[in-house]
Amino acid sequence: MLRAAVVGATGIVGQQFIVALDKHPWIKATALAASERSAGRSYKDALTDEKTGSFRWFCDEPAPADVMGIQVQLAAEMDIANVDIIFSAIESDQARILEPKFAASKPVISTASAFRYEKDVPVLIPGINSEQSALIKVQRKVRGWKGFITPDPNCTTIGLAITLKPILDAFGIKSVIMASMQSLSGAGRSPGVIGLDILDNVIPYIPSEEEKVQRETQKILGALVGDSIQPAPFAVSCTCTRVNVREGHTEAVFVSTQKPCEPLDVAKAMQDFAGLRDSGLPSAPNQMIVVHPDPFRPQPRLDRDTDSGMATTVGRIRKDGALDNGIKYVLVSHNTKMGAARGAVLTAELLVKQGFVG
Ligand SMILES: NC(=O)c1ccc[n+]([C@@H]2O[C@H](COP(=O)([O-])OP(=O)(O)OC[C@H]3O[C@@H](n4cnc5c(N)ncnc54)[C@H](OP(=O)(O)O)[C@@H]3O)[C@@H](O)[C@H]2O)c1
């Protein structure tokens, strides 16, 4: 059994890591870390508001009893000698300082964006660009690390990149336009989105999000050439908005393909996409993409939990008359499961299988 540290364990994504690792067959959470606010307290006490006594557990699943007594360490001083892998769920500015310290000796799988755009750092989605993990060898050589950093993509990029992959393989892509309707949990909890700002409202701007989605999609769907990734040559343009939904990002996607195709061909390419089928990875969904025939789906409330939040659900695949060879569809992807913690655990499983961890 691999021993894991979860850094940022008290946050929304950190709690999802605790759930994702609960009864995991290969990996167990044995060390937890967070900020000065939580350090020195048991996990249970760190999650309990000192003034009101409120237990600030966010996940739908109950809080696993066996981690409640673990003492939360200060992330900057965490003892990592006795762990085999580190899951990082902290903000990017802290990740920039802490993750290289950990990576000098241990594998770090991160949900933060700090290192996503560096040349020697792969942004992995198992089943989509698993082969890009070869960059880890380059990273170790360049930086002199025994460990490494692999960040997972932004929670909005992940559903987009997954659904574009079968289209790219079957028909080629000229350009992509996307408008997102992103959930509140995507903004985290400290401070997160203020209730009165989002009630009866849509917020049309999420700082840095659009640039992240555009760059990451091109990197993930790019090609590993020599010691670096050649970004996919098609343009990606998006508008990212925040809506009054608790969990699950919805995206309206418009694709101009190289070869003409019919909506049924796209649906078939997505349904048949092999992805992680027969991969043997414990957190892998049965199907990476589930295509819904009902024109009123996908909906975040009904579809985000498909296959434990690990499948991307697609519907409304139809022709788009405004684009050359235009196809459009709607997707729903779970932002704190496949888009964060469970997705990062899946990445760890891939890296175990590939021999980079353990
Ligand atoms: N939410 C999502 O859907 C989502 C999806 C993909 C990626 N991400 C990324 O995942 C990361 C965590 O997001 P989140 O939504 O879980 O945020 P969050 O709910 O605000 O949690 C932040 C965590 O970071 C800890 N922290 C704060 N300052 C720290 C410091 N100086 N040193 C160490 N730990 C510190 C907090 O600990 P205390 O409780 O002790 O303050 C808490 O555990 C971010 O980089 C975010 O961009 C989030």
PDB file of C-alpha atoms in Angstrom, residues 58-328:
ATOM      1  CA  PHE A  58     -18.279  19.677   1.926  1.00  0.00           C
ATOM      2  CA  CYS A  59     -18.529  16.282   0.197  1.00  0.00           C
ATOM      3  CA  ASP A  60     -21.718  14.285  -0.352  1.00  0.00           C
ATOM      4  CA  GLU A  61     -20.002  11.183   1.035  1.00  0.00           C
ATOM      5  CA  PRO A  62     -19.661  10.956   4.833  1.00  0.00           C
ATOM      6  CA  ALA A  63     -16.311  11.998   6.320  1.00  0.00           C
ATOM      7  CA  PRO A  64     -14.216   8.800   6.759  1.00  0.00           C
ATOM      8  CA  ALA A  65     -13.692   8.174  10.494  1.00  0.00           C
ATOM      9  CA  ASP A  66     -10.162   6.763  10.232  1.00  0.00           C
ATOM     10  CA  VAL A  67      -8.519  10.045   9.120  1.00  0.00           C
ATOM     11  CA  MET A  68     -10.288  12.291  11.649  1.00  0.00           C
ATOM     12  CA  GLY A  69      -7.606  11.757  14.314  1.00  0.00           C
ATOM     13  CA  ILE A  70      -4.604  12.494  12.041  1.00  0.00           C
ATOM     14  CA  GLN A  71      -2.803  15.644  13.173  1.00  0.00           C
ATOM     15  CA  VAL A  72      -2.681  18.277  10.411  1.00  0.00           C
ATOM     16  CA  GLN A  73       0.865  19.494   9.748  1.00  0.00           C
ATOM     17  CA  LEU A  74       1.972  22.906   8.549  1.00  0.00           C
ATOM     18  CA  ALA A  75       2.513  22.347   4.813  1.00  0.00           C
ATOM     19  CA  ALA A  76       5.745  24.367   4.727  1.00  0.00           C
ATOM     20  CA  GLU A  77       7.275  22.137   7.432  1.00  0.00           C
ATOM     21  CA  MET A  78       5.639  18.822   6.553  1.00  0.00           C
ATOM     22  CA  ASP A  79       7.645  15.673   7.244  1.00  0.00           C
ATOM     23  CA  ILE A  80       7.559  13.744   3.964  1.00  0.00           C
ATOM     24  CA  ALA A  81      10.097  11.051   4.846  1.00  0.00           C
ATOM     25  CA  ASN A  82       7.373   8.474   5.457  1.00  0.00           C
ATOM     26  CA  VAL A  83       5.169   9.059   2.416  1.00  0.00           C
ATOM     27  CA  ASP A  84       5.491   7.685  -1.112  1.00  0.00           C
ATOM     28  CA  ILE A  85       3.383  10.253  -2.958  1.00  0.00           C
ATOM     29  CA  ILE A  86       2.067  13.778  -2.351  1.00  0.00           C
ATOM     30  CA  PHE A  87      -1.300  15.100  -3.540  1.00  0.00           C
ATOM     31  CA  SER A  88      -1.298  18.895  -3.618  1.00  0.00           C
ATOM     32  CA  ALA A  89      -4.590  20.836  -3.353  1.00  0.00           C
ATOM     33  CA  ILE A  90      -3.407  24.353  -2.490  1.00  0.00           C
ATOM     34  CA  GLU A  91      -3.601  27.652  -4.332  1.00  0.00           C
ATOM     35  CA  SER A  92      -1.116  28.249  -7.102  1.00  0.00           C
ATOM     36  CA  ASP A  93       1.036  30.864  -5.325  1.00  0.00           C
ATOM     37  CA  GLN A  94       1.662  28.466  -2.433  1.00  0.00           C
ATOM     38  CA  ALA A  95       2.122  25.536  -4.832  1.00  0.00           C
ATOM     39  CA  ARG A  96       4.885  27.425  -6.645  1.00  0.00           C
ATOM     40  CA  ILE A  97       6.930  27.510  -3.433  1.00  0.00           C
ATOM     41  CA  LEU A  98       6.010  24.190  -1.826  1.00  0.00           C
ATOM     42  CA  GLU A  99       5.702  21.715  -4.702  1.00  0.00           C
ATOM     43  CA  PRO A 100       9.374  21.934  -5.852  1.00  0.00           C
ATOM     44  CA  LYS A 101      10.486  21.314  -2.247  1.00  0.00           C
ATOM     45  CA  PHE A 102       8.433  18.120  -2.190  1.00  0.00           C
ATOM     46  CA  ALA A 103       9.338  17.109  -5.758  1.00  0.00           C
ATOM     47  CA  ALA A 104      13.060  17.125  -4.939  1.00  0.00           C
ATOM     48  CA  SER A 105      12.464  13.719  -3.356  1.00  0.00           C
ATOM     49  CA  LYS A 106       8.840  12.615  -3.969  1.00  0.00           C
ATOM     50  CA  PRO A 107       6.228  12.399  -6.761  1.00  0.00           C
ATOM     51  CA  VAL A 108       3.787  15.320  -6.534  1.00  0.00           C
ATOM     52  CA  ILE A 109       0.400  15.133  -8.277  1.00  0.00           C
ATOM     53  CA  SER A 110      -1.131  18.589  -8.143  1.00  0.00           C
ATOM     54  CA  THR A 111      -4.494  20.220  -8.766  1.00  0.00           C
ATOM     55  CA  ALA A 112      -2.874  23.684  -8.762  1.00  0.00           C
ATOM     56  CA  SER A 113      -1.924  25.506 -11.950  1.00  0.00           C
ATOM     57  CA  ALA A 114       1.559  26.670 -10.841  1.00  0.00           C
ATOM     58  CA  PHE A 115       3.622  24.351 -13.083  1.00  0.00           C
ATOM     59  CA  ARG A 116       1.124  23.442 -15.830  1.00  0.00           C
ATOM     60  CA  TYR A 117       2.680  25.656 -18.490  1.00  0.00           C
ATOM     61  CA  GLU A 118       6.348  24.725 -18.008  1.00  0.00           C
ATOM     62  CA  LYS A 119       8.065  22.972 -20.874  1.00  0.00           C
ATOM     63  CA  ASP A 120       9.180  19.890 -18.961  1.00  0.00           C
ATOM     64  CA  VAL A 121       5.887  19.368 -17.105  1.00  0.00           C
ATOM     65  CA  PRO A 122       3.152  17.121 -18.541  1.00  0.00           C
ATOM     66  CA  VAL A 123      -0.520  17.906 -17.856  1.00  0.00           C
ATOM     67  CA  LEU A 124      -1.913  14.397 -17.833  1.00  0.00           C
ATOM     68  CA  ILE A 125      -5.376  12.993 -18.437  1.00  0.00           C
ATOM     69  CA  PRO A 126      -5.072   9.191 -18.310  1.00  0.00           C
ATOM     70  CA  GLY A 127      -6.517   7.669 -21.483  1.00  0.00           C
ATOM     71  CA  ILE A 128      -6.139  10.946 -23.403  1.00  0.00           C
ATOM     72  CA  ASN A 129      -2.414  11.740 -23.303  1.00  0.00           C
ATOM     73  CA  SER A 130      -0.969   9.008 -21.058  1.00  0.00           C
ATOM     74  CA  GLU A 131       2.167   8.846 -23.245  1.00  0.00           C
ATOM     75  CA  GLN A 132       3.137  12.441 -22.288  1.00  0.00           C
ATOM     76  CA  SER A 133       4.258  11.100 -18.876  1.00  0.00           C
ATOM     77  CA  ALA A 134       7.566  10.396 -20.676  1.00  0.00           C
ATOM     78  CA  LEU A 135       8.328  14.094 -19.971  1.00  0.00           C
ATOM     79  CA  ILE A 136       8.816  13.150 -16.312  1.00  0.00           C
ATOM     80  CA  LYS A 137      12.221  11.707 -17.254  1.00  0.00           C
ATOM     81  CA  VAL A 138      13.183  15.019 -18.876  1.00  0.00           C
ATOM     82  CA  GLN A 139      11.919  16.967 -15.856  1.00  0.00           C
ATOM     83  CA  ARG A 140      13.954  14.862 -13.435  1.00  0.00           C
ATOM     84  CA  LYS A 141      17.090  15.319 -15.552  1.00  0.00           C
ATOM     85  CA  VAL A 142      16.666  19.084 -16.057  1.00  0.00           C
ATOM     86  CA  ARG A 143      15.785  19.845 -12.423  1.00  0.00           C
ATOM     87  CA  GLY A 144      17.881  17.172 -10.702  1.00  0.00           C
ATOM     88  CA  TRP A 145      14.841  15.889  -8.791  1.00  0.00           C
ATOM     89  CA  LYS A 146      14.294  12.337  -7.563  1.00  0.00           C
ATOM     90  CA  GLY A 147      10.573  13.050  -7.592  1.00  0.00           C
ATOM     91  CA  PHE A 148       8.543  15.147 -10.064  1.00  0.00           C
ATOM     92  CA  ILE A 149       5.467  17.343 -10.469  1.00  0.00           C
ATOM     93  CA  THR A 150       2.528  16.413 -12.691  1.00  0.00           C
ATOM     94  CA  PRO A 151      -0.370  18.870 -12.425  1.00  0.00           C
ATOM     95  CA  ASP A 152      -3.822  17.798 -13.510  1.00  0.00           C
ATOM     96  CA  PRO A 153      -5.643  20.155 -15.902  1.00  0.00           C
ATOM     97  CA  ASN A 154      -7.969  22.922 -14.835  1.00  0.00           C
ATOM     98  CA  CYS A 155     -11.431  21.575 -13.986  1.00  0.00           C
ATOM     99  CA  THR A 156     -12.919  23.289 -17.068  1.00  0.00           C
ATOM    100  CA  THR A 157     -10.241  22.023 -19.456  1.00  0.00           C
ATOM    101  CA  ILE A 158     -10.684  18.385 -18.544  1.00  0.00           C
ATOM    102  CA  GLY A 159     -14.187  17.733 -19.981  1.00  0.00           C
ATOM    103  CA  LEU A 160     -13.347  19.777 -23.067  1.00  0.00           C
ATOM    104  CA  ALA A 161     -10.081  17.925 -23.804  1.00  0.00           C
ATOM    105  CA  ILE A 162     -11.667  14.510 -23.170  1.00  0.00           C
ATOM    106  CA  THR A 163     -14.559  15.121 -25.584  1.00  0.00           C
ATOM    107  CA  LEU A 164     -12.351  16.723 -28.258  1.00  0.00           C
ATOM    108  CA  LYS A 165      -9.951  13.767 -28.356  1.00  0.00           C
ATOM    109  CA  PRO A 166     -12.210  11.312 -30.306  1.00  0.00           C
ATOM    110  CA  ILE A 167     -13.214  14.170 -32.662  1.00  0.00           C
ATOM    111  CA  LEU A 168      -9.557  15.031 -33.258  1.00  0.00           C
ATOM    112  CA  ASP A 169      -8.648  11.383 -33.898  1.00  0.00           C
ATOM    113  CA  ALA A 170     -11.558  10.691 -36.275  1.00  0.00           C
ATOM    114  CA  PHE A 171     -12.106  13.981 -38.131  1.00  0.00           C
ATOM    115  CA  GLY A 172      -9.307  16.448 -37.287  1.00  0.00           C
ATOM    116  CA  ILE A 173      -9.998  19.869 -35.750  1.00  0.00           C
ATOM    117  CA  LYS A 174      -9.648  23.361 -37.296  1.00  0.00           C
ATOM    118  CA  SER A 175     -10.922  25.418 -34.357  1.00  0.00           C
ATOM    119  CA  VAL A 176     -12.875  25.199 -31.084  1.00  0.00           C
ATOM    120  CA  ILE A 177     -15.200  27.700 -29.381  1.00  0.00           C
ATOM    121  CA  MET A 178     -16.565  27.032 -25.901  1.00  0.00           C
ATOM    122  CA  ALA A 179     -18.774  28.831 -23.365  1.00  0.00           C
ATOM    123  CA  SER A 180     -18.758  27.427 -19.817  1.00  0.00           C
ATOM    124  CA  MET A 181     -21.301  27.621 -17.001  1.00  0.00           C
ATOM    125  CA  GLN A 182     -19.114  26.749 -14.019  1.00  0.00           C
ATOM    126  CA  SER A 183     -20.221  25.648 -10.579  1.00  0.00           C
ATOM    127  CA  LEU A 184     -19.630  27.441  -7.274  1.00  0.00           C
ATOM    128  CA  SER A 185     -17.417  24.723  -5.790  1.00  0.00           C
ATOM    129  CA  GLY A 186     -14.933  25.439  -8.589  1.00  0.00           C
ATOM    130  CA  ALA A 187     -14.046  28.674  -6.806  1.00  0.00           C
ATOM    131  CA  GLY A 188     -12.999  26.870  -3.620  1.00  0.00           C
ATOM    132  CA  ARG A 189     -14.051  27.815  -0.115  1.00  0.00           C
ATOM    133  CA  SER A 190     -11.574  30.390   1.066  1.00  0.00           C
ATOM    134  CA  PRO A 191     -13.175  32.768   0.317  1.00  0.00           C
ATOM    135  CA  GLY A 192     -15.090  31.167  -2.601  1.00  0.00           C
ATOM    136  CA  VAL A 193     -18.084  32.898  -4.190  1.00  0.00           C
ATOM    137  CA  ILE A 194     -20.230  35.062  -1.901  1.00  0.00           C
ATOM    138  CA  GLY A 195     -23.850  33.828  -1.781  1.00  0.00           C
ATOM    139  CA  LEU A 196     -25.416  37.236  -2.374  1.00  0.00           C
ATOM    140  CA  ASP A 197     -23.255  37.790  -5.457  1.00  0.00           C
ATOM    141  CA  ILE A 198     -24.358  34.603  -7.215  1.00  0.00           C
ATOM    142  CA  LEU A 199     -27.987  34.299  -6.082  1.00  0.00           C
ATOM    143  CA  ASP A 200     -30.283  35.145  -9.041  1.00  0.00           C
ATOM    144  CA  ASN A 201     -27.194  35.845 -11.108  1.00  0.00           C
ATOM    145  CA  VAL A 202     -24.523  34.802 -13.629  1.00  0.00           C
ATOM    146  CA  ILE A 203     -21.000  36.199 -13.281  1.00  0.00           C
ATOM    147  CA  PRO A 204     -19.443  36.597 -16.738  1.00  0.00           C
ATOM    148  CA  TYR A 205     -15.762  36.533 -15.752  1.00  0.00           C
ATOM    149  CA  ILE A 206     -13.459  34.092 -13.933  1.00  0.00           C
ATOM    150  CA  PRO A 207      -9.958  35.601 -13.739  1.00  0.00           C
ATOM    151  CA  SER A 208      -7.306  33.734 -15.802  1.00  0.00           C
ATOM    152  CA  GLU A 209      -9.684  30.839 -16.542  1.00  0.00           C
ATOM    153  CA  GLU A 210     -10.071  31.360 -20.286  1.00  0.00           C
ATOM    154  CA  GLU A 211      -6.324  31.573 -20.919  1.00  0.00           C
ATOM    155  CA  LYS A 212      -5.793  28.405 -18.848  1.00  0.00           C
ATOM    156  CA  VAL A 213      -8.397  26.405 -20.796  1.00  0.00           C
ATOM    157  CA  GLN A 214      -7.040  27.562 -24.157  1.00  0.00           C
ATOM    158  CA  ARG A 215      -3.370  26.766 -23.388  1.00  0.00           C
ATOM    159  CA  GLU A 216      -4.013  23.513 -21.569  1.00  0.00           C
ATOM    160  CA  THR A 217      -6.302  22.084 -24.259  1.00  0.00           C
ATOM    161  CA  GLN A 218      -3.625  22.698 -26.896  1.00  0.00           C
ATOM    162  CA  LYS A 219      -0.919  21.197 -24.668  1.00  0.00           C
ATOM    163  CA  ILE A 220      -2.902  18.071 -23.705  1.00  0.00           C
ATOM    164  CA  LEU A 221      -3.966  17.368 -27.298  1.00  0.00           C
ATOM    165  CA  GLY A 222      -0.508  18.221 -28.634  1.00  0.00           C
ATOM    166  CA  ALA A 223       2.241  15.786 -29.607  1.00  0.00           C
ATOM    167  CA  LEU A 224       5.296  14.774 -27.627  1.00  0.00           C
ATOM    168  CA  VAL A 225       8.202  15.574 -29.932  1.00  0.00           C
ATOM    169  CA  GLY A 226      11.665  14.937 -28.521  1.00  0.00           C
ATOM    170  CA  ASP A 227      11.896  16.551 -25.092  1.00  0.00           C
ATOM    171  CA  SER A 228       8.831  18.782 -25.315  1.00  0.00           C
ATOM    172  CA  ILE A 229       5.192  18.965 -26.325  1.00  0.00           C
ATOM    173  CA  GLN A 230       4.215  20.561 -29.609  1.00  0.00           C
ATOM    174  CA  PRO A 231       0.834  22.198 -28.869  1.00  0.00           C
ATOM    175  CA  ALA A 232      -2.120  21.138 -31.041  1.00  0.00           C
ATOM    176  CA  PRO A 233      -2.262  23.621 -33.940  1.00  0.00           C
ATOM    177  CA  PHE A 234      -5.986  24.508 -33.729  1.00  0.00           C
ATOM    178  CA  ALA A 235      -7.234  27.703 -32.052  1.00  0.00           C
ATOM    179  CA  VAL A 236      -9.342  27.458 -28.889  1.00  0.00           C
ATOM    180  CA  SER A 237     -11.524  30.394 -27.870  1.00  0.00           C
ATOM    181  CA  CYS A 238     -13.707  30.426 -24.759  1.00  0.00           C
ATOM    182  CA  THR A 239     -15.897  32.453 -22.437  1.00  0.00           C
ATOM    183  CA  CYS A 240     -15.981  31.185 -18.842  1.00  0.00           C
ATOM    184  CA  THR A 241     -18.849  32.130 -16.532  1.00  0.00           C
ATOM    185  CA  ARG A 242     -19.886  31.273 -12.964  1.00  0.00           C
ATOM    186  CA  VAL A 243     -23.464  30.095 -12.393  1.00  0.00           C
ATOM    187  CA  ASN A 244     -25.568  29.201  -9.380  1.00  0.00           C
ATOM    188  CA  VAL A 245     -24.848  25.437  -9.449  1.00  0.00           C
ATOM    189  CA  ARG A 246     -23.130  23.688  -6.513  1.00  0.00           C
ATOM    190  CA  GLU A 247     -21.034  21.112  -8.422  1.00  0.00           C
ATOM    191  CA  GLY A 248     -20.441  20.199 -12.087  1.00  0.00           C
ATOM    192  CA  HIS A 249     -19.283  22.388 -14.946  1.00  0.00           C
ATOM    193  CA  THR A 250     -21.482  22.645 -18.069  1.00  0.00           C
ATOM    194  CA  GLU A 251     -19.867  23.637 -21.380  1.00  0.00           C
ATOM    195  CA  ALA A 252     -21.389  24.513 -24.767  1.00  0.00           C
ATOM    196  CA  VAL A 253     -18.789  23.453 -27.353  1.00  0.00           C
ATOM    197  CA  PHE A 254     -18.578  24.390 -31.066  1.00  0.00           C
ATOM    198  CA  VAL A 255     -16.026  22.565 -33.229  1.00  0.00           C
ATOM    199  CA  SER A 256     -14.948  23.166 -36.800  1.00  0.00           C
ATOM    200  CA  THR A 257     -13.608  19.830 -38.049  1.00  0.00           C
ATOM    201  CA  GLN A 258     -11.107  19.129 -40.841  1.00  0.00           C
ATOM    202  CA  LYS A 259     -13.211  16.387 -42.419  1.00  0.00           C
ATOM    203  CA  PRO A 260     -16.989  16.827 -42.687  1.00  0.00           C
ATOM    204  CA  CYS A 261     -18.955  14.652 -40.271  1.00  0.00           C
ATOM    205  CA  GLU A 262     -22.496  14.019 -39.113  1.00  0.00           C
ATOM    206  CA  PRO A 263     -23.716  14.279 -35.503  1.00  0.00           C
ATOM    207  CA  LEU A 264     -24.251  10.495 -35.447  1.00  0.00           C
ATOM    208  CA  ASP A 265     -20.616   9.941 -36.473  1.00  0.00           C
ATOM    209  CA  VAL A 266     -19.461  12.193 -33.619  1.00  0.00           C
ATOM    210  CA  ALA A 267     -21.741  10.419 -31.126  1.00  0.00           C
ATOM    211  CA  LYS A 268     -20.343   7.061 -32.270  1.00  0.00           C
ATOM    212  CA  ALA A 269     -16.727   8.254 -32.057  1.00  0.00           C
ATOM    213  CA  MET A 270     -17.356   9.447 -28.490  1.00  0.00           C
ATOM    214  CA  GLN A 271     -19.275   6.326 -27.387  1.00  0.00           C
ATOM    215  CA  ASP A 272     -16.696   3.975 -28.917  1.00  0.00           C
ATOM    216  CA  PHE A 273     -13.714   5.930 -27.555  1.00  0.00           C
ATOM    217  CA  ALA A 274     -11.517   3.283 -25.902  1.00  0.00           C
ATOM    218  CA  GLY A 275     -10.015   5.675 -23.340  1.00  0.00           C
ATOM    219  CA  LEU A 276      -9.281   3.674 -20.204  1.00  0.00           C
ATOM    220  CA  ARG A 277     -11.279   0.588 -21.096  1.00  0.00           C
ATOM    221  CA  ASP A 278      -9.528  -2.498 -19.647  1.00  0.00           C
ATOM    222  CA  SER A 279      -6.863  -0.260 -18.071  1.00  0.00           C
ATOM    223  CA  GLY A 280      -7.282  -1.929 -14.677  1.00  0.00           C
ATOM    224  CA  LEU A 281      -6.934   1.453 -12.939  1.00  0.00           C
ATOM    225  CA  PRO A 282      -9.194   1.436  -9.848  1.00  0.00           C
ATOM    226  CA  SER A 283     -10.612   4.966 -10.366  1.00  0.00           C
ATOM    227  CA  ALA A 284     -11.135   4.686 -14.143  1.00  0.00           C
ATOM    228  CA  PRO A 285     -14.702   5.167 -15.397  1.00  0.00           C
ATOM    229  CA  ASN A 286     -16.219   2.344 -17.448  1.00  0.00           C
ATOM    230  CA  GLN A 287     -16.653   4.819 -20.295  1.00  0.00           C
ATOM    231  CA  MET A 288     -14.794   8.138 -20.351  1.00  0.00           C
ATOM    232  CA  ILE A 289     -17.619   9.738 -22.373  1.00  0.00           C
ATOM    233  CA  VAL A 290     -21.300   8.920 -21.959  1.00  0.00           C
ATOM    234  CA  VAL A 291     -23.503  10.237 -24.778  1.00  0.00           C
ATOM    235  CA  HIS A 292     -27.069  11.058 -23.754  1.00  0.00           C
ATOM    236  CA  PRO A 293     -29.853  10.756 -26.365  1.00  0.00           C
ATOM    237  CA  ASP A 294     -32.340  12.896 -24.333  1.00  0.00           C
ATOM    238  CA  PRO A 295     -32.245  16.477 -25.714  1.00  0.00           C
ATOM    239  CA  PHE A 296     -32.727  17.882 -22.187  1.00  0.00           C
ATOM    240  CA  ARG A 297     -29.464  16.312 -20.974  1.00  0.00           C
ATOM    241  CA  PRO A 298     -26.766  16.623 -19.783  1.00  0.00           C
ATOM    242  CA  GLN A 299     -27.687  18.574 -16.663  1.00  0.00           C
ATOM    243  CA  PRO A 300     -25.257  19.104 -13.786  1.00  0.00           C
ATOM    244  CA  ARG A 301     -27.662  17.911 -11.086  1.00  0.00           C
ATOM    245  CA  LEU A 302     -28.591  14.717 -12.946  1.00  0.00           C
ATOM    246  CA  ASP A 303     -25.355  13.843 -14.716  1.00  0.00           C
ATOM    247  CA  ARG A 304     -22.314  15.071 -12.754  1.00  0.00           C
ATOM    248  CA  ASP A 305     -22.140  11.878 -10.658  1.00  0.00           C
ATOM    249  CA  THR A 306     -22.137   9.489 -13.632  1.00  0.00           C
ATOM    250  CA  ASP A 307     -19.639   6.744 -12.851  1.00  0.00           C
ATOM    251  CA  SER A 308     -18.704   8.326  -9.480  1.00  0.00           C
ATOM    252  CA  GLY A 309     -18.106  11.705 -11.129  1.00  0.00           C
ATOM    253  CA  MET A 310     -15.438  10.282 -13.460  1.00  0.00           C
ATOM    254  CA  ALA A 311     -17.361  10.179 -16.776  1.00  0.00           C
ATOM    255  CA  THR A 312     -17.935  13.237 -18.976  1.00  0.00           C
ATOM    256  CA  THR A 313     -21.567  13.344 -20.107  1.00  0.00           C
ATOM    257  CA  VAL A 314     -22.379  14.724 -23.567  1.00  0.00           C
ATOM    258  CA  GLY A 315     -25.673  15.553 -25.260  1.00  0.00           C
ATOM    259  CA  ARG A 316     -27.274  17.768 -27.893  1.00  0.00           C
ATOM    260  CA  ILE A 317     -24.754  16.790 -30.591  1.00  0.00           C
ATOM    261  CA  ARG A 318     -25.852  18.592 -33.725  1.00  0.00           C
ATOM    262  CA  LYS A 319     -24.615  20.452 -36.808  1.00  0.00           C
ATOM    263  CA  ASP A 320     -23.484  24.050 -36.545  1.00  0.00           C
ATOM    264  CA  GLY A 321     -24.253  26.151 -39.602  1.00  0.00           C
ATOM    265  CA  ALA A 322     -22.032  29.106 -38.697  1.00  0.00           C
ATOM    266  CA  LEU A 323     -18.738  27.165 -38.732  1.00  0.00           C
ATOM    267  CA  ASP A 324     -17.005  25.344 -41.565  1.00  0.00           C
ATOM    268  CA  ASN A 325     -17.814  21.621 -40.963  1.00  0.00           C
ATOM    269  CA  GLY A 326     -19.433  22.750 -37.724  1.00  0.00           C
ATOM    270  CA  ILE A 327     -20.493  20.406 -34.922  1.00  0.00           C
ATOM    271  CA  LYS A 328     -21.813  21.538 -31.522  1.00  0.00           C
TER     272      LYS A 328
END
